[in-house]
CSV table of N, CA and C in Angstrom, one decimal:
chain,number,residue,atom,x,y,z
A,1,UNK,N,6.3,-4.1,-11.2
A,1,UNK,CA,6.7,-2.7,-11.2
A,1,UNK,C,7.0,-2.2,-9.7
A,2,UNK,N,6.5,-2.7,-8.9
A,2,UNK,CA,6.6,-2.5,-7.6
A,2,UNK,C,8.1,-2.9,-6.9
A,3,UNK,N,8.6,-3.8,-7.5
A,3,UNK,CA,10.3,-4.0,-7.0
A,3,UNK,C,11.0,-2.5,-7.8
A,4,UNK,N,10.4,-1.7,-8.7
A,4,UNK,CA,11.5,-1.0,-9.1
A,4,UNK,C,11.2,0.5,-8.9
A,5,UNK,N,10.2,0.5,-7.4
A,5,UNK,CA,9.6,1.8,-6.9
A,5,UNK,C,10.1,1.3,-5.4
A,6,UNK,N,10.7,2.3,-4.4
A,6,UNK,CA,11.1,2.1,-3.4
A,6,UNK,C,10.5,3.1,-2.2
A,7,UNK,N,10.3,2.8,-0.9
A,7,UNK,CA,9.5,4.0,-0.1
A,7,UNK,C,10.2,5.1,0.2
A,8,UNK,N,11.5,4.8,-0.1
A,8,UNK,CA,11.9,6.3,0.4
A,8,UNK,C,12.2,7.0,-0.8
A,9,UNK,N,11.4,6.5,-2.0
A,9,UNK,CA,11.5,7.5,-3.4
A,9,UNK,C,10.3,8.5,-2.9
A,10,UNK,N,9.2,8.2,-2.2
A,10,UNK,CA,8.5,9.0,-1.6
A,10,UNK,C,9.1,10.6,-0.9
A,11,UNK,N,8.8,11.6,-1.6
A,11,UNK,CA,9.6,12.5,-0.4
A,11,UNK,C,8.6,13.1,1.2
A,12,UNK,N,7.1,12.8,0.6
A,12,UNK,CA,6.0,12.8,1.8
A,12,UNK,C,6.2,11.9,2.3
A,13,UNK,N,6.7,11.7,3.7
A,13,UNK,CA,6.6,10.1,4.3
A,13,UNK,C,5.5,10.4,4.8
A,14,UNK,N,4.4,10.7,4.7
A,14,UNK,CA,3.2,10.2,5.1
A,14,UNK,C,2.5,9.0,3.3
A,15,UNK,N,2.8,9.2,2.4
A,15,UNK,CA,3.2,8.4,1.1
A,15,UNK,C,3.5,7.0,1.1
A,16,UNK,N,4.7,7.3,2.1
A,16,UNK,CA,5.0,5.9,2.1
A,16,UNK,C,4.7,4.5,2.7
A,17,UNK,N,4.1,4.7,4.0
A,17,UNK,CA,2.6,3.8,4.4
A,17,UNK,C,1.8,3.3,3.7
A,18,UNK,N,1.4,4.1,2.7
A,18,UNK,CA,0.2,3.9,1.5
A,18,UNK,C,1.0,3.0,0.3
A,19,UNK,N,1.8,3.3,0.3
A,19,UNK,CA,2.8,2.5,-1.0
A,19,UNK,C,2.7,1.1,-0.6
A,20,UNK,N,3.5,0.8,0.9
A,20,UNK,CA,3.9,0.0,1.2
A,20,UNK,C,2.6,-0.8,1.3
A,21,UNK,N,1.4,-0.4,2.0
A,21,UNK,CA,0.0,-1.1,1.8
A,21,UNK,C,-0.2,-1.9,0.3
A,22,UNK,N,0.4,-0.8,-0.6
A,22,UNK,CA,0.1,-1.5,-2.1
A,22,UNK,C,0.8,-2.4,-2.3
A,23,UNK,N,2.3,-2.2,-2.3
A,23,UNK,CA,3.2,-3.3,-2.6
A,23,UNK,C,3.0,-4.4,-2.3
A,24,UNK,N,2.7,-4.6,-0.5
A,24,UNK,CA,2.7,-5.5,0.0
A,24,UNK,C,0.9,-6.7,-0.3
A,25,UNK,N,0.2,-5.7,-0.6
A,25,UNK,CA,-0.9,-6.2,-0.9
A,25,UNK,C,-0.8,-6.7,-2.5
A,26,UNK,N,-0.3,-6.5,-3.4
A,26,UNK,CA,0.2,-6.8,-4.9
A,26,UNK,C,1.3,-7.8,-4.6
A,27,UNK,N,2.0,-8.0,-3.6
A,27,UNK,CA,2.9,-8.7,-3.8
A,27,UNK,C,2.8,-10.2,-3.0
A,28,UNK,N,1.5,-9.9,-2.6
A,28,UNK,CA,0.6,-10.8,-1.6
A,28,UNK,C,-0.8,-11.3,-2.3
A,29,UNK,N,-0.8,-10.8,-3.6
A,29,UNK,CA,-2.3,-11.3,-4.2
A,29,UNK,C,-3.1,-10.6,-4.2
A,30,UNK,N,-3.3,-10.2,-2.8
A,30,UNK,CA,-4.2,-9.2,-2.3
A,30,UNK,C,-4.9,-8.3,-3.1
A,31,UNK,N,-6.4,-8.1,-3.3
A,31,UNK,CA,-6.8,-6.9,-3.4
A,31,UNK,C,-6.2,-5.6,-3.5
A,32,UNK,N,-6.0,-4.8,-4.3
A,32,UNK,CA,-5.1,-3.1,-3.7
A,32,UNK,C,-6.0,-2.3,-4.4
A,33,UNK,N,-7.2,-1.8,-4.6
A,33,UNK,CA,-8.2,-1.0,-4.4
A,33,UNK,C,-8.0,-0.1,-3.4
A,34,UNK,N,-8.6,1.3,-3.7
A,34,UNK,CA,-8.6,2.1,-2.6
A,34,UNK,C,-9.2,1.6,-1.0
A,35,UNK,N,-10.3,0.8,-1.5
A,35,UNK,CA,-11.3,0.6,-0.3
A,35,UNK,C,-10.4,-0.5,0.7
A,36,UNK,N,-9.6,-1.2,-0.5
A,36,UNK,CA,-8.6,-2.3,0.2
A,36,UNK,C,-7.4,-1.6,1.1
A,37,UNK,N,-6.6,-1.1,0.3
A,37,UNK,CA,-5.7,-0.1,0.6
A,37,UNK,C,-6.3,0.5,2.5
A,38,UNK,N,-7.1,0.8,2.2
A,38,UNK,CA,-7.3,2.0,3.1
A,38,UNK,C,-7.9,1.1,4.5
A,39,UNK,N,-8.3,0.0,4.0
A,39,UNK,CA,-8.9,-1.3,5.4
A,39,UNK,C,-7.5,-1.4,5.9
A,40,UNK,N,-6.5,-1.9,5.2
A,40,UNK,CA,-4.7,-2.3,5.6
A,40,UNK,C,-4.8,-1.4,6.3
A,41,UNK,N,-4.4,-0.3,6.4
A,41,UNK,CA,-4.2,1.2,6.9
A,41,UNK,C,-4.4,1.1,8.5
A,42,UNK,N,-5.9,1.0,8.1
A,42,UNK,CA,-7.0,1.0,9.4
A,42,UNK,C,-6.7,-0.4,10.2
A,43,UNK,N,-5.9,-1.2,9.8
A,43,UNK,CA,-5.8,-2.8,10.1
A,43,UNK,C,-4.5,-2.9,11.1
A,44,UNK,N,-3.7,-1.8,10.7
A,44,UNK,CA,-2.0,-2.1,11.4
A,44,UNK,C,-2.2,-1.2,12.4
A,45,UNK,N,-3.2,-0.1,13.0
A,45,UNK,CA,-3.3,0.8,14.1
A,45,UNK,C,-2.8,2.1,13.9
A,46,UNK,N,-3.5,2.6,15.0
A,46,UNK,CA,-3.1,3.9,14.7
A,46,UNK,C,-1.5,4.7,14.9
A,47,UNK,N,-1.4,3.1,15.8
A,47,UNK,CA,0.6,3.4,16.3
A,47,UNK,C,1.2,3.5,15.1
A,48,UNK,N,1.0,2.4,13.8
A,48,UNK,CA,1.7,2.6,13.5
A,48,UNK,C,1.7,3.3,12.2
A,49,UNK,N,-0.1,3.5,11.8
A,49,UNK,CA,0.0,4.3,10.6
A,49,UNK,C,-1.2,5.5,11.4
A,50,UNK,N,-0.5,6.8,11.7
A,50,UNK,CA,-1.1,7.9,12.0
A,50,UNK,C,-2.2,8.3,11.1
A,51,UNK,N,-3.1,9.4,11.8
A,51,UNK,CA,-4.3,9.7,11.1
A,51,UNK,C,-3.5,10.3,10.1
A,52,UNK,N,-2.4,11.2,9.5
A,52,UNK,CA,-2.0,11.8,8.8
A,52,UNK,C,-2.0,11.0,7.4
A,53,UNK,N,-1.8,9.8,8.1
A,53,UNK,CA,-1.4,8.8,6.5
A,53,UNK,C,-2.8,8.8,6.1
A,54,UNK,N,-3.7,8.5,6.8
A,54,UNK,CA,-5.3,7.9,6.4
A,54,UNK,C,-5.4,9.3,5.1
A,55,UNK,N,-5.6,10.6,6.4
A,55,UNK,CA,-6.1,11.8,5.6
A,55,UNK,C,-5.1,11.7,4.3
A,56,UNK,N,-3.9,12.0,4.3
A,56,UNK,CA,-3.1,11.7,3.0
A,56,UNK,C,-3.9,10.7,2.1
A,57,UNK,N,-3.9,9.5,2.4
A,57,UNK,CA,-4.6,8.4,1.4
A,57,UNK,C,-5.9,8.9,0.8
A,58,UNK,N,-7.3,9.9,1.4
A,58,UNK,CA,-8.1,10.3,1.0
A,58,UNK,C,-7.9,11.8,0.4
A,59,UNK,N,-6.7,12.3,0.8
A,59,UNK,CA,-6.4,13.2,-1.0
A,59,UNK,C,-6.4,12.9,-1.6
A,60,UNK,N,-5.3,11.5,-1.9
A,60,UNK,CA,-4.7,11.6,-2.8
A,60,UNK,C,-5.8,10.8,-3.8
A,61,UNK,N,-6.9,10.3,-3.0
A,61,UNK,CA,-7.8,9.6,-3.7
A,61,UNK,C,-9.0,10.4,-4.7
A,62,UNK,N,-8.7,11.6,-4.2
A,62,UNK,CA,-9.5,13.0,-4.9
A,62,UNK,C,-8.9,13.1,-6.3
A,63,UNK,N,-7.5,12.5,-6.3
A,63,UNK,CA,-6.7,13.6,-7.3
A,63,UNK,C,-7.7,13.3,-8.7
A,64,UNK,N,-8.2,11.9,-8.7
A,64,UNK,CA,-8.7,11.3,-10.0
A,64,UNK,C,-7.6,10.7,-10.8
A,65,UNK,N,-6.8,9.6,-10.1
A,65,UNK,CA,-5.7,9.1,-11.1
A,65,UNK,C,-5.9,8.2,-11.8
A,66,UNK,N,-5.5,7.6,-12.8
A,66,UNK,CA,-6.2,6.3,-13.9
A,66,UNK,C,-5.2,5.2,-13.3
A,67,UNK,N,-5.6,4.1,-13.1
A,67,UNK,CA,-5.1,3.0,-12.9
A,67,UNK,C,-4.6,2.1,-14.1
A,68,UNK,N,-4.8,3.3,-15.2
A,68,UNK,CA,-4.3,3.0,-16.4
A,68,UNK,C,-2.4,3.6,-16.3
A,69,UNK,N,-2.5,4.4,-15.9
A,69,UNK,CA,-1.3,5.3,-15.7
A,69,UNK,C,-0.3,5.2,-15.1
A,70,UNK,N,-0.8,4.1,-14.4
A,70,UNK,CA,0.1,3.7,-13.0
A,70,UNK,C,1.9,3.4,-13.0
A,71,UNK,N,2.2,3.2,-14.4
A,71,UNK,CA,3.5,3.4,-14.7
A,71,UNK,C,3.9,4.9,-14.2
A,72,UNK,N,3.7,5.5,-15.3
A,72,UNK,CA,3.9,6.8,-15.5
A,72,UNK,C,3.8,7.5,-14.3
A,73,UNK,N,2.8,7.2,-12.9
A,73,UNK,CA,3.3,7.8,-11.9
A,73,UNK,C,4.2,7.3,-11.1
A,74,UNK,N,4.0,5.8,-11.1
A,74,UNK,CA,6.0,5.4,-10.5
A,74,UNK,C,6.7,6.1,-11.0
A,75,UNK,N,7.1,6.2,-12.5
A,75,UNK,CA,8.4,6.8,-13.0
A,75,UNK,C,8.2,8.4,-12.6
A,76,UNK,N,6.9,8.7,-12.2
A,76,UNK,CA,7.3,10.8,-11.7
A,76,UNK,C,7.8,10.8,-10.4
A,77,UNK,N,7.5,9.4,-9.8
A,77,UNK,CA,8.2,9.2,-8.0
A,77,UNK,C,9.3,8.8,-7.8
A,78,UNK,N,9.5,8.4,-9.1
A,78,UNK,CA,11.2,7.8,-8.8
A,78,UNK,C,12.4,9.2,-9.6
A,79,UNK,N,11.8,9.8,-11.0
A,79,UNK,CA,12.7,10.4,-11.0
A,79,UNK,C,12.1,11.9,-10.3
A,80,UNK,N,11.7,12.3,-9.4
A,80,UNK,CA,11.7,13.5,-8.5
A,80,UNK,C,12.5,13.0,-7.4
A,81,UNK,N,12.7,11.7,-7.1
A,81,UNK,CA,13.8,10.6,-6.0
A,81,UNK,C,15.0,10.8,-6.6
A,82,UNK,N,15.2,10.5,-7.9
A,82,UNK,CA,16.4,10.9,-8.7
A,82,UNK,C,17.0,12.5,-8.4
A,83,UNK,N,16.3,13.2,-8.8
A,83,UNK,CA,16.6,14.9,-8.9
A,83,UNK,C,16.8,14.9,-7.6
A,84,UNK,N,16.2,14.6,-6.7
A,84,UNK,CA,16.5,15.1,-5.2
A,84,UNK,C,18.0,14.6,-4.6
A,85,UNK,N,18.2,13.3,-5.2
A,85,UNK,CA,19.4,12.5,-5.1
A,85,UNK,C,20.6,13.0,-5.0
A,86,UNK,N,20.5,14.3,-6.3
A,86,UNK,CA,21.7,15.1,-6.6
A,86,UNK,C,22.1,15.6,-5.7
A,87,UNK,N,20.7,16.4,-4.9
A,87,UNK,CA,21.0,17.1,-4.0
A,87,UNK,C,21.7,16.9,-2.7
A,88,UNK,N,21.1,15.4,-2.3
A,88,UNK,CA,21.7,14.7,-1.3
A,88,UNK,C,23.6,14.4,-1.8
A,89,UNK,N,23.9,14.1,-2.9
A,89,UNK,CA,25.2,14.0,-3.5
A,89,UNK,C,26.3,15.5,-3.6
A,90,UNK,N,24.9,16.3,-3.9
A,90,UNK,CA,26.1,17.5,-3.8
A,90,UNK,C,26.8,17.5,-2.0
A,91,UNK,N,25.3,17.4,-1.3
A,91,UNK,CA,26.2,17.9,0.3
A,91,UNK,C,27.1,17.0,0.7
A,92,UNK,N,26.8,15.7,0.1
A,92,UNK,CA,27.8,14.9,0.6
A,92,UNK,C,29.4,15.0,0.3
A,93,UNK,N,29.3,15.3,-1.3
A,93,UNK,CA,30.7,15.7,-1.8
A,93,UNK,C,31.2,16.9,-1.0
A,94,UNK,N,30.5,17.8,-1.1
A,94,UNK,CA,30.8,19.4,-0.4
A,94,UNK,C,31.5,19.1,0.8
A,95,UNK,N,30.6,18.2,1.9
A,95,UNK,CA,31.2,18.0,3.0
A,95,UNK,C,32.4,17.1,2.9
A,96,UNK,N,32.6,15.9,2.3
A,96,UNK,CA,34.1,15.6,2.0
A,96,UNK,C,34.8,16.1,1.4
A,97,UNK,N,34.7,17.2,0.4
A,97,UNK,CA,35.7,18.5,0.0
A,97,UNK,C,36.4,19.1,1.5
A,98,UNK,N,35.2,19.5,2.2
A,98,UNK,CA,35.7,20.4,3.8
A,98,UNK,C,36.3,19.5,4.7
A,99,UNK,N,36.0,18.0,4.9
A,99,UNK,CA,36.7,17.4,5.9
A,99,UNK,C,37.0,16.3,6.1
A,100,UNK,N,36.8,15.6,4.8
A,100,UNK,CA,37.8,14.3,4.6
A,100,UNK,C,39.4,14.3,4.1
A,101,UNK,N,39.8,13.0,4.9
A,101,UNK,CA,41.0,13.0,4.1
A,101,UNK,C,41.2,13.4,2.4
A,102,UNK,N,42.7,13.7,2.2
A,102,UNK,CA,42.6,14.1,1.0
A,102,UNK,C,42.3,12.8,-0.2
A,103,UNK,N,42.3,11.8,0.1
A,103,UNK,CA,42.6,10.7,-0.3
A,103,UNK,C,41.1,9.9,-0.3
A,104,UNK,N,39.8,10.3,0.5
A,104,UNK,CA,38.9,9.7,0.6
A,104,UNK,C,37.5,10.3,-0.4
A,105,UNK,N,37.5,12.0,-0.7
A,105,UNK,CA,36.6,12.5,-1.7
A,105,UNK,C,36.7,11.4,-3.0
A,106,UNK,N,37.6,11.1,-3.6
A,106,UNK,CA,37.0,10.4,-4.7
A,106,UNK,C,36.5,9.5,-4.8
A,107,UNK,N,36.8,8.0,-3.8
A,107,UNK,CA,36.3,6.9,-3.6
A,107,UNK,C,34.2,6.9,-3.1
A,108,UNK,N,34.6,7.9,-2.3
A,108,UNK,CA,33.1,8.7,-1.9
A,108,UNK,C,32.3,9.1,-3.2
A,109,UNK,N,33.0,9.8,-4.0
A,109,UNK,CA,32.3,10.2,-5.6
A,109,UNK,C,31.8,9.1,-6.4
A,110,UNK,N,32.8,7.7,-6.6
A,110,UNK,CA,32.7,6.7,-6.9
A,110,UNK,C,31.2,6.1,-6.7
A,111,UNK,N,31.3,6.1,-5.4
A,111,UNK,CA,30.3,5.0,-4.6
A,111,UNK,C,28.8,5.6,-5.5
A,112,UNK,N,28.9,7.1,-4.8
A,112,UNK,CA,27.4,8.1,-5.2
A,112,UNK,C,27.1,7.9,-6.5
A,113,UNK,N,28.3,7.5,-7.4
A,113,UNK,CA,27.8,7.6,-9.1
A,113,UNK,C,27.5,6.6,-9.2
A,114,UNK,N,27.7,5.1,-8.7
A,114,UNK,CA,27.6,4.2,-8.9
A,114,UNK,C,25.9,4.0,-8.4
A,115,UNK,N,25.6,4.8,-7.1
A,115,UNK,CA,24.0,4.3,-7.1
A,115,UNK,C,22.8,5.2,-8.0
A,116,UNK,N,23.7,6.3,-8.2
A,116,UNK,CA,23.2,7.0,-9.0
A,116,UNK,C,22.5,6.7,-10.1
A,117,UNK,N,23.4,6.1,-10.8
A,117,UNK,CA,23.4,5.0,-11.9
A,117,UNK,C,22.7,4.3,-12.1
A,118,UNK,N,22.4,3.4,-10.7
A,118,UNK,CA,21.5,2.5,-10.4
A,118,UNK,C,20.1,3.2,-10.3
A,119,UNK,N,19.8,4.0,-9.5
A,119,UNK,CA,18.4,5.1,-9.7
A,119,UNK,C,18.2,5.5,-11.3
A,120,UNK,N,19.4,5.6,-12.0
A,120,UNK,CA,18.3,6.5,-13.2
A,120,UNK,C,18.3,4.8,-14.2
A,121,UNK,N,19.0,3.7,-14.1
A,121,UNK,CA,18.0,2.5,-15.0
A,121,UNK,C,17.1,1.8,-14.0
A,122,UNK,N,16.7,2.0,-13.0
A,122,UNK,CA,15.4,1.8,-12.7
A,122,UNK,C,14.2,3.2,-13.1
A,123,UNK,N,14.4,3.8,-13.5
A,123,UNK,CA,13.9,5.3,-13.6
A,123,UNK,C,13.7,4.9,-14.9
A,124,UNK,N,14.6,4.4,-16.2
A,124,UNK,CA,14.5,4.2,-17.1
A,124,UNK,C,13.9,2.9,-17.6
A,125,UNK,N,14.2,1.8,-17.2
A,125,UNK,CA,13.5,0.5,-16.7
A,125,UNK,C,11.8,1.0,-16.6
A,126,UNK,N,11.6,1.6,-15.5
A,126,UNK,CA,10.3,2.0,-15.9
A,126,UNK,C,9.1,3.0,-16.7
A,127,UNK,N,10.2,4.0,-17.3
A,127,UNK,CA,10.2,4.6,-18.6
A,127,UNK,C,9.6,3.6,-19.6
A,128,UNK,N,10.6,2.8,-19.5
A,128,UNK,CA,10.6,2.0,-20.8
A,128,UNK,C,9.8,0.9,-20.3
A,129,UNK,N,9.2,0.5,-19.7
A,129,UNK,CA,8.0,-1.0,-19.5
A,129,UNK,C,8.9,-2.2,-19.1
A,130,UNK,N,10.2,-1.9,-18.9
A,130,UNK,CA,11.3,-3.3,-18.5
A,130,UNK,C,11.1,-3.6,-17.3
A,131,UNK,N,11.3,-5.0,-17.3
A,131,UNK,CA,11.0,-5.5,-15.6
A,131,UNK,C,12.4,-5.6,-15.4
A,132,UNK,N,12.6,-5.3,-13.8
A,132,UNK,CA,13.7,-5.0,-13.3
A,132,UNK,C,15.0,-5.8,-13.5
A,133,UNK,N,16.0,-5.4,-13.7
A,133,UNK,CA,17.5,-6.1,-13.6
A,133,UNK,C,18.0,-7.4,-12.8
C-alpha cells in the first residue's frame, strides 16, 4: 500500500516526515508502531525533522485511528491529493490560456490529464484493495 501513497499527497508537510518514517520502516521490515515511528523521528535530528513534526506525530496519535483502517485513510490522503490536483490544473491551464503560445495550451492539457489519470487509479487501486500497476 505504501508504493501507491506518495508524500506530497500530504497537504501538512509537517505529515510527511511521519509517512516517510512509515514507509521507510515497512519497506525495511522494520517495526512501524507509534513508539517506533516516533524513535526514527527523534533518530534523524532535529535539522532534519523539526519539533513541529514530533508535536504533529503526537496529535495525530490522539485521533484514535484503527490500524485496521489503514486503507481507507491512504485512500482519504490520496483523494483530498486528487481534488487539490484540479486545482493546481486549473491555474496551470488558466495561465497557459494568458501566456503561452497559441499552439502549446493543449499539449499542456494532455500531459495534466494524463497524470491525472494516473492519481485517480491509484486512488482507485486503493479503493479497491489492488496492488499497484
Amino acid at each position: 500500500m505504501t508504493s501507491l501513497v506518495r508524500e506530497d499527497d500530504f497537504a501538512d508537510a509537517f505529515h510527511r516526515p511521519i509517512y516517510a518514517a512509515i514507509r521507510d520502516a515497512v519497506a525495511g521490515g522494520r517495526p512501524h508502531d507509534p513508539v517506533s515511528i516516533s524513535a526514527e523521528l527523534a533518530r534523524a535530528g532535529a535539522d532534519r525533522v523539526p519539533q513541529a513534526v514530533h508535536r504533529t506525530h503526537r496529535n495525530v496519535l490522539t485521533l484514535g485511528s484503527s490500524a485496521g483502517a489503514v486503507r481507507h485513510y491512504a485512500a482519504t490522503v490520496v483523494a483530498a491529493a486528487y481534488r487539490r490536483s484540479f486545482h493546481e490544473l486549473a491555474g496551470t491551464m488558466r495561465h497557459a490560456a494568458e501566456a503561452a503560445a497559441e499552439d502549446e495550451p493543449f499539449p499542456i492539457l494532455v500531459e495534466l490529464g494524463t497524470r491525472q489519470r494516473a492519481q485517480l487509479r491509484r486512488l482507485t487501486a486503493l479503493r479497491n484493495g489492488e496492488s499497484p500497476a
